[in-house]
XYZ file of C-alpha atoms in Angstrom:
709
model
C 0.000 0.000 0.000
C 1.371 3.423 -0.971
C 1.975 5.832 1.940
C -0.787 8.353 2.531
C -1.073 11.957 3.663
C -3.142 11.709 6.858
C -4.640 14.325 9.199
C -5.415 13.474 12.842
C -7.843 15.713 14.771
C -7.938 14.803 18.481
C -7.887 17.152 21.465
C -6.038 14.584 23.621
C -2.357 15.176 22.894
C -1.259 11.779 24.272
C -3.591 9.829 21.986
C -2.850 12.141 19.028
C 0.908 11.636 19.364
C 0.452 7.873 19.807
C -1.508 7.681 16.522
C 1.095 9.821 14.735
C 3.937 7.572 15.931
C 2.133 4.394 14.905
C 1.285 5.626 11.414
C 4.644 7.308 10.795
C 6.266 3.908 11.313
C 4.209 2.736 8.316
C 5.812 5.509 6.186
C 2.658 7.631 6.174
C 2.961 11.433 6.306
C 0.901 12.440 9.339
C -0.121 15.842 10.714
C -1.981 16.203 14.018
C -4.022 19.087 15.414
C -5.967 19.507 18.643
C -9.189 21.167 17.511
C -11.827 20.929 14.805
C -11.285 24.523 13.644
C -7.549 23.961 13.097
C -8.291 20.752 11.248
C -10.805 22.379 8.886
C -8.336 25.155 8.102
C -5.681 22.571 7.179
C -8.114 20.526 5.099
C -8.990 23.602 3.035
C -5.344 24.591 2.663
C -3.844 21.299 1.464
C -5.003 17.895 0.201
C -5.205 14.857 2.490
C -5.859 11.187 1.721
C -7.513 10.345 5.051
C -8.883 12.031 8.177
C -8.873 10.391 11.641
C -11.441 12.398 13.622
C -12.169 12.315 17.357
C -15.902 12.620 18.095
C -15.753 14.177 21.559
C -13.888 17.524 21.619
C -14.545 20.887 23.248
C -15.758 23.888 21.210
C -16.289 21.957 17.963
C -16.978 18.229 18.234
C -16.521 15.554 15.581
C -20.093 15.775 14.294
C -19.729 19.491 13.605
C -16.433 18.914 11.782
C -17.963 16.065 9.765
C -20.947 18.237 8.804
C -18.634 21.043 7.636
C -16.566 18.610 5.562
C -19.531 17.081 3.792
C -21.026 20.535 3.103
C -17.796 21.800 1.519
C -17.813 21.009 -2.230
C -14.010 20.631 -2.162
C -13.977 18.042 0.629
C -16.893 15.555 0.327
C -14.690 12.799 -1.159
C -12.311 12.816 1.821
C -12.555 9.469 3.679
C -13.127 9.928 7.421
C -12.506 7.341 10.163
C -14.177 8.374 13.415
C -12.370 7.719 16.735
C -14.368 7.612 19.967
C -14.717 5.877 23.287
C -18.507 5.939 22.882
C -19.775 2.476 21.813
C -23.438 3.548 21.313
C -24.674 2.027 17.997
C -26.843 5.123 17.428
C -23.671 7.214 17.291
C -22.283 4.819 14.688
C -25.379 5.225 12.491
C -25.254 8.994 12.931
C -21.601 9.088 11.863
C -22.303 6.982 8.791
C -25.252 9.227 7.918
C -22.979 12.244 8.176
C -20.510 10.602 5.803
C -17.980 8.707 7.962
C -16.448 5.742 6.185
C -15.411 3.752 9.243
C -15.550 3.836 13.028
C -12.806 2.825 15.539
C -13.496 2.495 19.252
C -11.090 3.701 21.944
C -8.923 2.319 23.409
C -7.826 0.988 20.020
C -5.223 -1.660 19.283
C -2.270 -0.426 17.125
C -2.644 -3.389 14.751
C -6.368 -2.709 14.351
C -5.617 0.996 13.695
C -3.051 0.002 11.076
C -5.522 -2.361 9.392
C -8.360 0.204 9.325
C -6.075 2.925 7.922
C -4.702 0.557 5.266
C -8.212 -0.462 4.185
C -9.432 3.161 4.047
C -6.431 4.272 1.998
C -6.869 1.292 -0.318
C -10.513 2.241 -0.839
C -9.586 5.860 -1.607
C -6.862 4.788 -4.023
C -9.306 2.566 -5.876
C -12.018 5.250 -5.805
C -9.586 7.783 -7.247
C -8.665 5.314 -9.962
C -12.323 4.567 -10.684
C -13.124 8.302 -10.680
C -10.432 8.944 -13.292
C -11.704 6.075 -15.408
C -15.282 7.299 -15.046
C -14.235 10.850 -15.917
C -12.538 9.552 -19.053
C -15.631 7.564 -19.932
C -17.929 10.487 -19.216
C -15.778 12.750 -21.365
C -15.961 10.266 -24.218
C -19.739 9.943 -23.810
C -20.112 13.724 -23.642
C -18.055 14.164 -26.800
C -20.217 11.655 -28.628
C -23.444 13.048 -27.145
C -22.540 16.522 -28.418
C -22.766 15.153 -31.961
C -26.016 13.270 -31.353
C -29.525 14.346 -30.628
C -30.788 13.848 -27.071
C -32.984 10.905 -27.905
C -33.869 7.804 -25.951
C -32.309 5.666 -28.659
C -28.930 7.408 -28.410
C -29.073 7.436 -24.579
C -29.597 3.662 -24.678
C -26.593 3.358 -27.021
C -24.365 5.272 -24.567
C -25.632 3.158 -21.690
C -24.791 -0.078 -23.524
C -21.279 1.214 -24.242
C -20.486 2.119 -20.624
C -18.554 -0.353 -18.473
C -20.629 0.581 -15.407
C -24.268 -0.382 -15.158
C -26.385 2.786 -15.499
C -29.738 3.381 -13.820
C -32.351 6.129 -13.804
C -35.161 6.101 -11.256
C -38.237 8.270 -11.860
C -39.512 8.758 -8.308
C -42.818 10.313 -9.398
C -43.844 7.329 -11.542
C -41.845 4.904 -9.395
C -40.279 3.252 -12.452
C -36.597 2.579 -12.871
C -34.543 2.272 -16.032
C -31.721 -0.323 -15.722
C -29.185 -0.466 -18.529
C -28.252 -3.680 -20.309
C -24.831 -3.567 -18.640
C -26.507 -3.272 -15.206
C -28.506 -6.425 -15.916
C -25.608 -8.304 -17.523
C -23.565 -7.609 -14.382
C -26.032 -9.844 -12.506
C -26.163 -12.506 -15.202
C -29.465 -11.468 -16.851
C -30.486 -10.546 -20.377
C -32.134 -7.209 -21.065
C -35.684 -8.593 -21.197
C -35.401 -10.644 -17.985
C -35.560 -7.695 -15.564
C -38.385 -5.168 -15.649
C -38.626 -1.527 -14.616
C -40.187 -1.926 -11.143
C -37.836 -0.716 -8.331
C -38.387 -4.051 -6.565
C -36.464 -5.741 -9.409
C -33.442 -3.907 -8.018
C -34.119 -3.432 -4.308
C -35.323 -6.971 -3.570
C -32.035 -8.368 -4.885
C -29.988 -6.450 -2.283
C -28.666 -8.674 0.521
C -31.060 -8.560 3.526
C -28.234 -7.463 5.851
C -27.401 -4.508 3.569
C -30.898 -3.217 2.835
C -31.310 -1.083 5.967
C -28.098 0.909 5.509
C -28.819 1.277 1.755
C -32.178 2.824 2.643
C -30.628 5.072 5.324
C -28.065 6.545 2.935
C -30.551 6.906 0.072
C -33.064 8.658 2.364
C -30.340 10.951 3.709
C -29.546 12.019 0.129
C -33.222 12.545 -0.729
C -33.432 14.863 2.302
C -30.275 16.645 1.053
C -28.304 15.582 4.147
C -25.775 13.998 1.773
C -24.719 15.915 -1.329
C -24.683 12.719 -3.386
C -25.540 9.037 -2.920
C -22.707 6.484 -2.691
C -22.876 3.050 -1.100
C -21.266 -0.391 -1.281
C -23.512 -3.406 -0.831
C -24.120 -6.996 -1.913
C -26.603 -7.858 -4.633
C -27.831 -11.297 -5.702
C -26.494 -12.703 -8.966
C -28.538 -15.027 -11.153
C -26.413 -17.921 -9.854
C -27.655 -17.250 -6.314
C -24.276 -15.912 -5.177
C -23.917 -12.324 -4.005
C -21.656 -9.793 -5.737
C -20.268 -6.648 -4.121
C -21.153 -3.468 -6.034
C -20.465 0.239 -5.668
C -23.535 2.346 -6.422
C -23.354 6.102 -7.037
C -26.109 8.557 -7.902
C -27.445 12.073 -7.634
C -31.027 13.220 -7.248
C -33.019 16.101 -8.750
C -35.375 18.073 -6.501
C -38.422 20.207 -7.331
C -39.087 23.722 -5.989
C -40.544 22.314 -2.776
C -37.395 20.284 -2.043
C -38.936 16.933 -2.965
C -36.701 14.487 -4.823
C -38.269 13.681 -8.193
C -35.565 11.690 -9.942
C -32.211 10.064 -9.232
C -29.743 8.566 -11.709
C -26.346 6.981 -11.413
C -24.122 3.974 -11.993
C -23.305 0.604 -10.469
C -19.797 -0.988 -10.531
C -18.843 -4.577 -9.667
C -16.178 -4.360 -6.891
C -16.250 -8.010 -5.759
C -12.531 -8.586 -6.363
C -11.566 -5.363 -4.618
C -13.685 -6.216 -1.569
C -12.188 -9.709 -1.438
C -8.686 -8.209 -1.412
C -9.640 -5.742 1.327
C -11.291 -8.417 3.453
C -8.278 -10.706 3.065
C -5.961 -7.888 4.106
C -8.051 -7.138 7.188
C -8.351 -10.845 7.996
C -4.571 -11.309 7.802
C -4.049 -8.312 10.100
C -6.285 -9.858 12.769
C -5.589 -13.599 12.498
C -2.721 -15.975 13.145
C -1.320 -17.180 9.827
C -0.442 -20.691 11.093
C -3.674 -21.730 12.840
C -6.179 -19.271 11.352
C -7.269 -18.320 14.876
C -7.770 -14.705 15.953
C -4.491 -13.093 16.986
C -3.702 -10.899 19.986
C -5.104 -7.723 18.368
C -8.520 -9.235 17.595
C -8.698 -11.022 20.958
C -7.970 -7.792 22.851
C -10.672 -6.005 20.842
C -13.289 -8.649 21.687
C -12.206 -8.782 25.328
C -12.398 -4.981 25.644
C -15.949 -5.113 24.297
C -16.859 -7.862 26.802
C -15.450 -5.739 29.645
C -17.410 -2.683 28.443
C -20.654 -4.698 28.280
C -20.071 -6.162 31.749
C -19.620 -2.663 33.192
C -23.077 -1.710 31.926
C -24.651 -5.120 32.597
C -22.888 -6.828 35.557
C -25.032 -9.919 35.116
C -23.240 -10.611 31.806
C -20.418 -12.688 33.300
C -17.454 -13.978 31.308
C -14.061 -15.593 31.902
C -10.618 -15.630 30.303
C -8.469 -18.757 30.066
C -4.713 -18.582 29.416
C -3.470 -21.896 28.031
C 0.167 -22.964 27.645
C 1.252 -26.339 26.260
C 3.524 -28.398 28.504
C 6.859 -29.549 27.032
C 6.172 -27.942 23.629
C 9.755 -26.647 23.334
C 11.104 -30.156 23.898
C 8.882 -31.533 21.128
C 9.742 -28.662 18.798
C 13.491 -29.000 19.396
C 13.581 -32.795 19.134
C 11.185 -33.397 16.208
C 11.606 -30.146 14.280
C 9.550 -27.046 13.539
C 7.312 -28.793 10.992
C 6.181 -31.235 13.682
C 5.749 -28.331 16.110
C 3.581 -26.437 13.612
C 1.434 -29.516 12.995
C 1.032 -29.970 16.751
C -0.089 -26.340 17.148
C -2.656 -26.526 14.329
C -4.040 -29.797 15.706
C -4.310 -28.376 19.222
C -5.993 -25.237 17.819
C -8.644 -27.399 16.136
C -9.207 -29.403 19.322
C -9.634 -26.240 21.381
C -12.189 -24.838 18.915
C -14.138 -28.101 19.013
C -14.486 -27.796 22.804
C -15.936 -24.284 22.762
C -19.380 -22.848 22.131
C -20.123 -20.738 19.025
C -19.976 -17.408 20.899
C -16.644 -18.156 22.627
C -13.324 -16.948 21.172
C -9.939 -18.667 21.102
C -6.808 -16.812 19.965
C -3.177 -17.750 19.535
C -0.964 -15.155 21.180
C 2.232 -16.659 19.794
C 4.395 -19.717 20.356
C 2.369 -22.310 22.264
C 0.200 -19.802 24.148
C -3.557 -19.558 23.573
C -6.188 -17.350 25.190
C -9.892 -18.153 25.367
C -12.815 -15.803 26.037
C -15.778 -17.661 27.555
C -18.871 -15.456 27.315
C -22.308 -15.793 28.919
C -21.000 -17.665 31.973
C -23.975 -18.908 33.976
C -21.952 -20.154 36.967
C -18.460 -21.382 37.908
C -19.419 -24.898 36.816
C -19.659 -23.689 33.204
C -15.995 -22.695 33.118
C -14.927 -25.799 35.042
C -16.629 -28.135 32.546
C -15.120 -26.345 29.537
C -11.656 -26.460 31.155
C -11.922 -30.192 31.841
C -13.093 -30.764 28.268
C -10.123 -28.792 26.945
C -7.538 -30.688 28.982
C -9.001 -34.057 28.024
C -9.056 -33.170 24.300
C -5.515 -31.773 24.278
C -4.133 -34.865 26.043
C -5.319 -37.194 23.262
C -2.285 -38.765 21.464
C -1.029 -37.070 18.278
C 1.084 -38.756 15.599
C 4.008 -36.505 14.658
C 5.639 -38.376 11.809
C 6.630 -41.760 13.228
C 6.344 -40.553 16.817
C 3.229 -40.735 18.954
C 3.202 -37.647 21.153
C 1.054 -36.833 24.153
C 1.047 -33.220 25.202
C -0.858 -31.564 28.012
C -1.772 -27.998 28.894
C -1.545 -25.788 31.951
C -4.491 -23.384 32.170
C -4.964 -20.198 34.165
C -8.458 -18.767 34.675
C -9.804 -15.390 35.735
C -13.328 -14.049 35.675
C -15.247 -10.799 35.235
C -16.316 -10.857 38.891
C -13.000 -9.147 39.715
C -14.263 -6.108 37.737
C -11.329 -5.535 35.429
C -10.922 -2.193 33.688
C -8.634 -3.380 30.877
C -8.033 -6.492 28.803
C -4.284 -6.331 29.493
C -4.858 -6.718 33.247
C -7.197 -9.640 32.745
C -4.796 -11.514 30.473
C -1.931 -10.775 32.865
C -3.815 -12.356 35.768
C -4.873 -15.386 33.723
C -1.210 -15.788 32.744
C -0.219 -15.615 36.426
C -2.748 -18.317 37.279
C -1.410 -20.448 34.407
C 2.104 -20.332 35.866
C 0.655 -21.300 39.224
C -0.904 -24.348 37.559
C 2.345 -25.212 35.801
C 4.304 -24.974 39.043
C 1.767 -27.322 40.609
C 2.794 -30.140 38.292
C 1.529 -29.270 34.786
C -1.630 -30.644 33.102
C -3.581 -28.646 35.680
C -5.692 -25.527 35.882
C -5.694 -22.768 38.465
C -8.130 -19.925 39.183
C -6.584 -16.517 39.763
C -6.768 -14.869 43.185
C -5.371 -11.422 44.093
C -2.800 -13.140 46.307
C -1.288 -14.705 43.181
C -0.492 -11.245 41.843
C 1.317 -10.434 45.083
C 3.283 -13.679 44.733
C 4.028 -12.919 41.075
C 5.414 -9.498 41.988
C 7.527 -11.119 44.692
C 8.863 -13.598 42.122
C 9.608 -10.750 39.735
C 11.570 -9.041 42.488
C 13.346 -12.304 43.249
C 14.232 -12.739 39.574
C 15.734 -9.251 39.462
C 17.684 -9.932 42.660
C 18.928 -13.251 41.248
C 20.260 -11.564 38.118
C 22.099 -9.093 40.302
C 23.311 -11.909 42.579
C 25.302 -13.427 39.730
C 26.940 -10.101 38.939
C 27.674 -9.355 42.603
C 29.084 -12.778 43.439
C 26.388 -13.584 46.008
C 26.038 -17.233 44.905
C 28.141 -19.805 46.747
C 28.491 -23.569 47.077
C 28.182 -25.906 50.017
C 29.218 -29.533 49.774
C 27.611 -32.601 51.340
C 29.988 -35.531 51.774
C 29.288 -38.883 50.120
C 30.465 -41.640 52.466
C 31.553 -45.219 51.843
C 29.121 -47.253 53.961
C 31.748 -50.027 54.141
C 34.832 -48.073 55.271
C 33.198 -44.899 56.577
C 35.615 -42.759 54.570
C 34.672 -39.736 52.464
C 34.394 -40.734 48.799
C 33.437 -37.334 47.399
C 31.027 -34.436 47.705
C 27.788 -33.275 46.120
C 27.859 -29.554 45.334
C 24.818 -27.664 46.662
C 24.118 -24.082 45.590
C 23.285 -21.374 48.127
C 22.517 -17.665 47.815
C 23.761 -15.169 50.360
C 20.971 -12.626 49.879
C 21.892 -9.149 51.184
C 18.504 -8.687 52.927
C 17.084 -12.193 53.404
C 20.229 -14.001 54.469
C 21.259 -17.481 53.305
C 18.726 -18.909 50.824
C 18.451 -22.585 49.861
C 17.785 -23.823 46.284
C 14.066 -24.409 46.845
C 13.670 -20.650 47.239
C 15.091 -19.592 43.884
C 15.871 -22.464 41.495
C 12.307 -22.638 40.154
C 12.600 -18.965 39.137
C 15.954 -19.710 37.541
C 14.400 -22.579 35.535
C 11.510 -20.404 34.316
C 13.739 -17.549 33.180
C 16.647 -19.579 31.719
C 18.966 -18.137 34.379
C 19.538 -21.778 35.289
C 21.896 -22.107 32.321
C 24.542 -19.552 33.372
C 24.065 -20.602 37.016
C 24.724 -24.258 36.156
C 27.901 -23.415 34.235
C 29.112 -21.328 37.166
C 28.412 -24.180 39.608
C 30.251 -26.649 37.348
C 33.384 -24.493 37.067
C 33.437 -23.566 40.749
C 32.906 -27.175 41.918
C 35.654 -28.483 39.617
C 38.039 -25.764 40.774
C 37.365 -26.468 44.467
C 37.553 -30.265 44.094
C 40.945 -30.028 42.407
C 42.291 -27.942 45.341
C 41.025 -30.547 47.840
C 42.561 -33.393 45.834
C 45.979 -31.740 46.021
C 45.640 -30.921 49.729
C 44.067 -34.225 50.804
C 45.292 -36.942 48.400
C 43.349 -40.225 48.536
C 43.055 -43.314 46.375
C 40.824 -43.083 44.440
C 40.896 -39.253 44.444
C 37.985 -37.281 45.907
C 35.154 -36.794 43.411
C 32.574 -34.024 43.083
C 28.930 -34.330 41.965
C 27.238 -31.498 40.063
C 23.487 -31.390 39.355
C 22.574 -30.567 35.742
C 19.280 -28.939 34.769
C 17.447 -30.488 31.816
C 17.569 -27.023 30.220
C 21.343 -27.393 29.822
C 20.841 -30.023 27.133
C 19.116 -27.512 24.863
C 22.502 -25.750 24.579
C 24.440 -26.740 21.435
C 27.862 -26.629 23.144
C 27.065 -28.592 26.327
C 29.898 -31.135 25.844
C 32.418 -28.403 25.015
C 31.428 -26.423 28.131
C 32.022 -29.474 30.363
C 35.384 -30.142 28.709
C 36.408 -26.492 29.169
C 35.526 -26.580 32.879
C 37.734 -29.640 33.382
C 40.654 -28.109 31.484
C 40.404 -24.779 33.329
C 40.298 -26.422 36.772
C 42.794 -29.255 36.156
C 40.337 -31.766 37.665
C 40.633 -35.279 36.156
C 37.440 -36.141 34.199
C 36.984 -39.353 36.216
C 36.594 -37.223 39.368
C 33.531 -35.403 38.004
C 30.073 -36.941 38.354
C 27.123 -35.214 36.675
C 23.653 -35.808 38.141
C 20.400 -35.801 36.143
C 17.001 -36.477 37.671
C 15.153 -39.521 36.439
C 12.266 -37.332 35.227
C 14.505 -35.099 33.092
C 16.285 -38.128 31.652
C 12.968 -39.531 30.420
C 11.683 -36.143 29.193
C 14.838 -35.564 27.135
C 15.272 -39.114 25.912
C 14.709 -38.174 22.231
C 18.163 -36.827 21.366
C 19.994 -37.310 24.675
C 21.746 -40.630 24.156
C 24.400 -39.297 21.770
C 25.131 -36.273 23.985
C 25.504 -38.412 27.106
C 27.826 -40.807 25.286
C 30.062 -37.913 24.225
C 30.171 -36.754 27.850
C 31.132 -40.291 28.931
C 33.835 -40.305 26.258
C 35.425 -37.390 28.132
C 35.812 -39.748 31.121
C 33.044 -38.052 33.154
C 30.654 -40.264 35.151
C 26.848 -39.925 34.963
C 24.410 -40.350 37.856
C 20.639 -40.729 37.911
C 19.312 -38.678 40.828
C 16.025 -39.436 42.675
C 15.996 -42.945 41.181
C 12.750 -44.843 41.657
C 10.406 -41.836 41.405
C 10.094 -41.835 37.601
C 8.620 -44.198 34.992
C 7.969 -47.843 35.647
C 9.839 -48.828 32.464
C 13.582 -49.112 33.125
C 14.620 -49.805 29.545
C 16.355 -46.434 29.363
C 19.047 -47.790 31.722
C 20.221 -49.936 28.808
C 20.121 -46.995 26.381
C 22.081 -44.406 28.357
C 25.715 -44.696 29.568
C 24.919 -44.352 33.291
C 27.451 -45.089 36.083
C 25.583 -44.389 39.333
C 22.049 -44.699 40.725
C 21.079 -42.448 43.640
C 18.157 -43.915 45.614
C 15.611 -41.200 46.399
C 15.372 -40.146 50.045
C 11.634 -40.993 50.129
C 12.538 -44.703 50.023
C 15.300 -44.351 52.627
C 12.926 -42.616 55.080
C 10.755 -45.753 55.153
C 13.625 -47.887 56.421
C 13.604 -46.435 59.938
C 12.064 -47.584 62.119
C 11.956 -50.994 60.403
C 8.647 -51.116 58.563
C 9.012 -54.046 56.220
C 9.321 -51.656 53.249
C 12.957 -52.324 52.379
C 12.043 -54.402 49.310
C 12.204 -51.444 46.887
C 15.638 -50.381 48.139
C 16.821 -53.982 47.981
C 15.497 -54.306 44.408
C 17.280 -51.103 43.285
C 20.566 -52.290 44.802
C 20.193 -55.684 43.093
C 19.373 -54.000 39.773
C 22.468 -51.789 40.061
C 24.658 -54.767 40.863
C 23.312 -56.603 37.801
C 24.082 -53.603 35.581
C 27.468 -53.032 37.254
C 26.424 -49.595 38.571
C 27.349 -47.873 41.833
C 24.550 -47.017 44.292
C 24.250 -43.987 46.569
C 21.518 -43.805 49.220
C 20.336 -40.213 49.779
C 18.865 -38.742 52.963
C 20.356 -41.079 55.597
C 19.351 -39.548 58.921
C 19.368 -42.358 61.512
C 21.703 -45.078 62.672
C 19.007 -47.664 61.910
C 18.868 -46.590 58.261
C 22.643 -46.721 58.049
C 22.800 -50.273 59.438
C 19.980 -51.529 57.191
C 21.692 -50.118 54.105
C 24.969 -51.744 55.102
C 23.140 -55.042 55.517
C 21.629 -54.579 52.043
C 25.202 -54.044 50.745
C 24.602 -50.479 49.576
C 28.034 -49.046 48.773
C 27.649 -45.286 49.313
C 25.432 -42.889 51.212
C 24.903 -39.268 52.173
C 22.697 -37.457 54.653
C 22.508 -35.506 57.858
C 23.653 -38.534 59.862
C 27.120 -37.877 58.422
C 27.074 -34.135 57.728
C 24.903 -31.373 56.234
C 26.111 -29.209 53.384
C 29.480 -27.719 54.426
C 31.361 -24.652 53.295
C 35.037 -24.837 52.340
C 36.160 -24.459 55.963
C 33.853 -27.264 57.077
C 35.018 -29.558 54.286
C 38.669 -28.999 55.196
C 37.937 -29.724 58.859
C 36.112 -32.927 57.909
C 38.905 -34.123 55.621
C 41.623 -33.162 58.099
C 39.942 -35.221 60.830
C 39.282 -38.238 58.632
């Protein structure tokens, strides 16, 4: 679309400048003024392609400006888009009657403003082109008519030669002349349509008849200087064609319209192009769902209605797919796109006709549930959504099962803006995701307080890395046979300047959500390797002391994970065999798609691999044969059942036997009592750690422990 010369008349400087900035980015030339009088002076001094006009202004409001424009013979063709916060439909009709081409409610969405401006400029460009063509045609007809007598026969000849369909309506006799071209445009021969006005008017689409009549009546009453209207009219095939109809009436001495004549042009292709352009501006190209701009517009309208009619309850759902990034990264973007389109279709199938689902981007969807009778309505729709989404999907040769976390908020909280409502639904969604995924959560004001606290914590955590506030403690891993220290597990701590020493449960979830876990993990790895090497030199043992470092599953999305581990070993001088990397059983299963090759390359460095929290994951243990694992760490929940003796040692015994069969080492976590220690020794468990031996120790504590060993 070619840039346009646009005038903005709005007495609110903030809104006026916002519009100017938005449109200037689209290469339009934009001038803004704060009053109707200034705007009219500019309009009469220089040409403009489009006017954006605020309705409510002091001194001279939008209606007065619009009336002046349409009364000025130099300005009636200027397209006008009215801007107003008033959503009264009567105002809309009044603006159209006065000559406005379009109407945009405040607060408007920038994308919707861009789309409306583009459509209006496109219409003007095409009208200008059609006007030039019509002027050329009229000049040719006039030149020929000058050489011919003004007879009905020669008039009919000119009408047949025109590209537009011509019409002439005698209002006194109530008969209408329709040219052959007019009839051919609708698929009829000349003799198949008579001269009764109903032959024309009854073919107009029922939804367009009222506005056609309004504009025609306004012209008859001389409220509009000429008649111009776009509408749909029925073709012989039964389909409707878009046409542009123009005309001008003749009045008698008493001001009564006696005759009106004009032309009709087929604009079906132009309208299709305009509608496609507006559709693309308001819909997601991948799924075909409404996009953020259209969703915000519909939600703003729902909020406005609820303010006037509190009984009209509605709800917003914020939906995020669980593990979508893993699927997208492992199976490729084509599979991810297919998953998104399938999920979009499933969501639509679960909703009612008056509900709206939009894709905000990525794997995030928002849903507007209107006409909510009670809380059970939303609950049933949410359950239906989660069940439908969890149905298996074939992605190439892989059967995938994805789930969704859903946050919900309702109109009962009396929101004033769509942005606030979506924000709170998003907050509730994260609450659901933190609760274990595949869940839904209803927003409460306390969640917003928690979200702000998390935001503060995230900011503090970013600063903590720069300020060196993170530190490591180390819990010894003991040989249950000899009682000697075999190595240490590194445990991160945060020395917060206001809150004191913080443990991982306080901040690691935030780190995982924000990807801070990646730089934190690399720091932990380098620091643990550096410290372990110092201890090895100061306290030599055979085999040398080892150090365990926990790896987040997010680390394996990094392309250089193996190189980073190798660099940490080289920088510290620590032998690769002294480093043990721990992955939880859940993350090992979740990442199983492309993980085997990466883990093997890590093993090829000489590094050992441990499965943490073993026994809490999937019942299938086939992955133990697929991954190069060295150590199983029995989860503390199983160890806690050993003391006092409760007859529940079978699981621990089975894990130890499995490890022995696979030639793997076993570490029992969370040993807290002497009874647990003795039972594990009797079960021939090789290694253990827990508060019975020592908590997490700082460097001074580790040195004291090793010196006394």
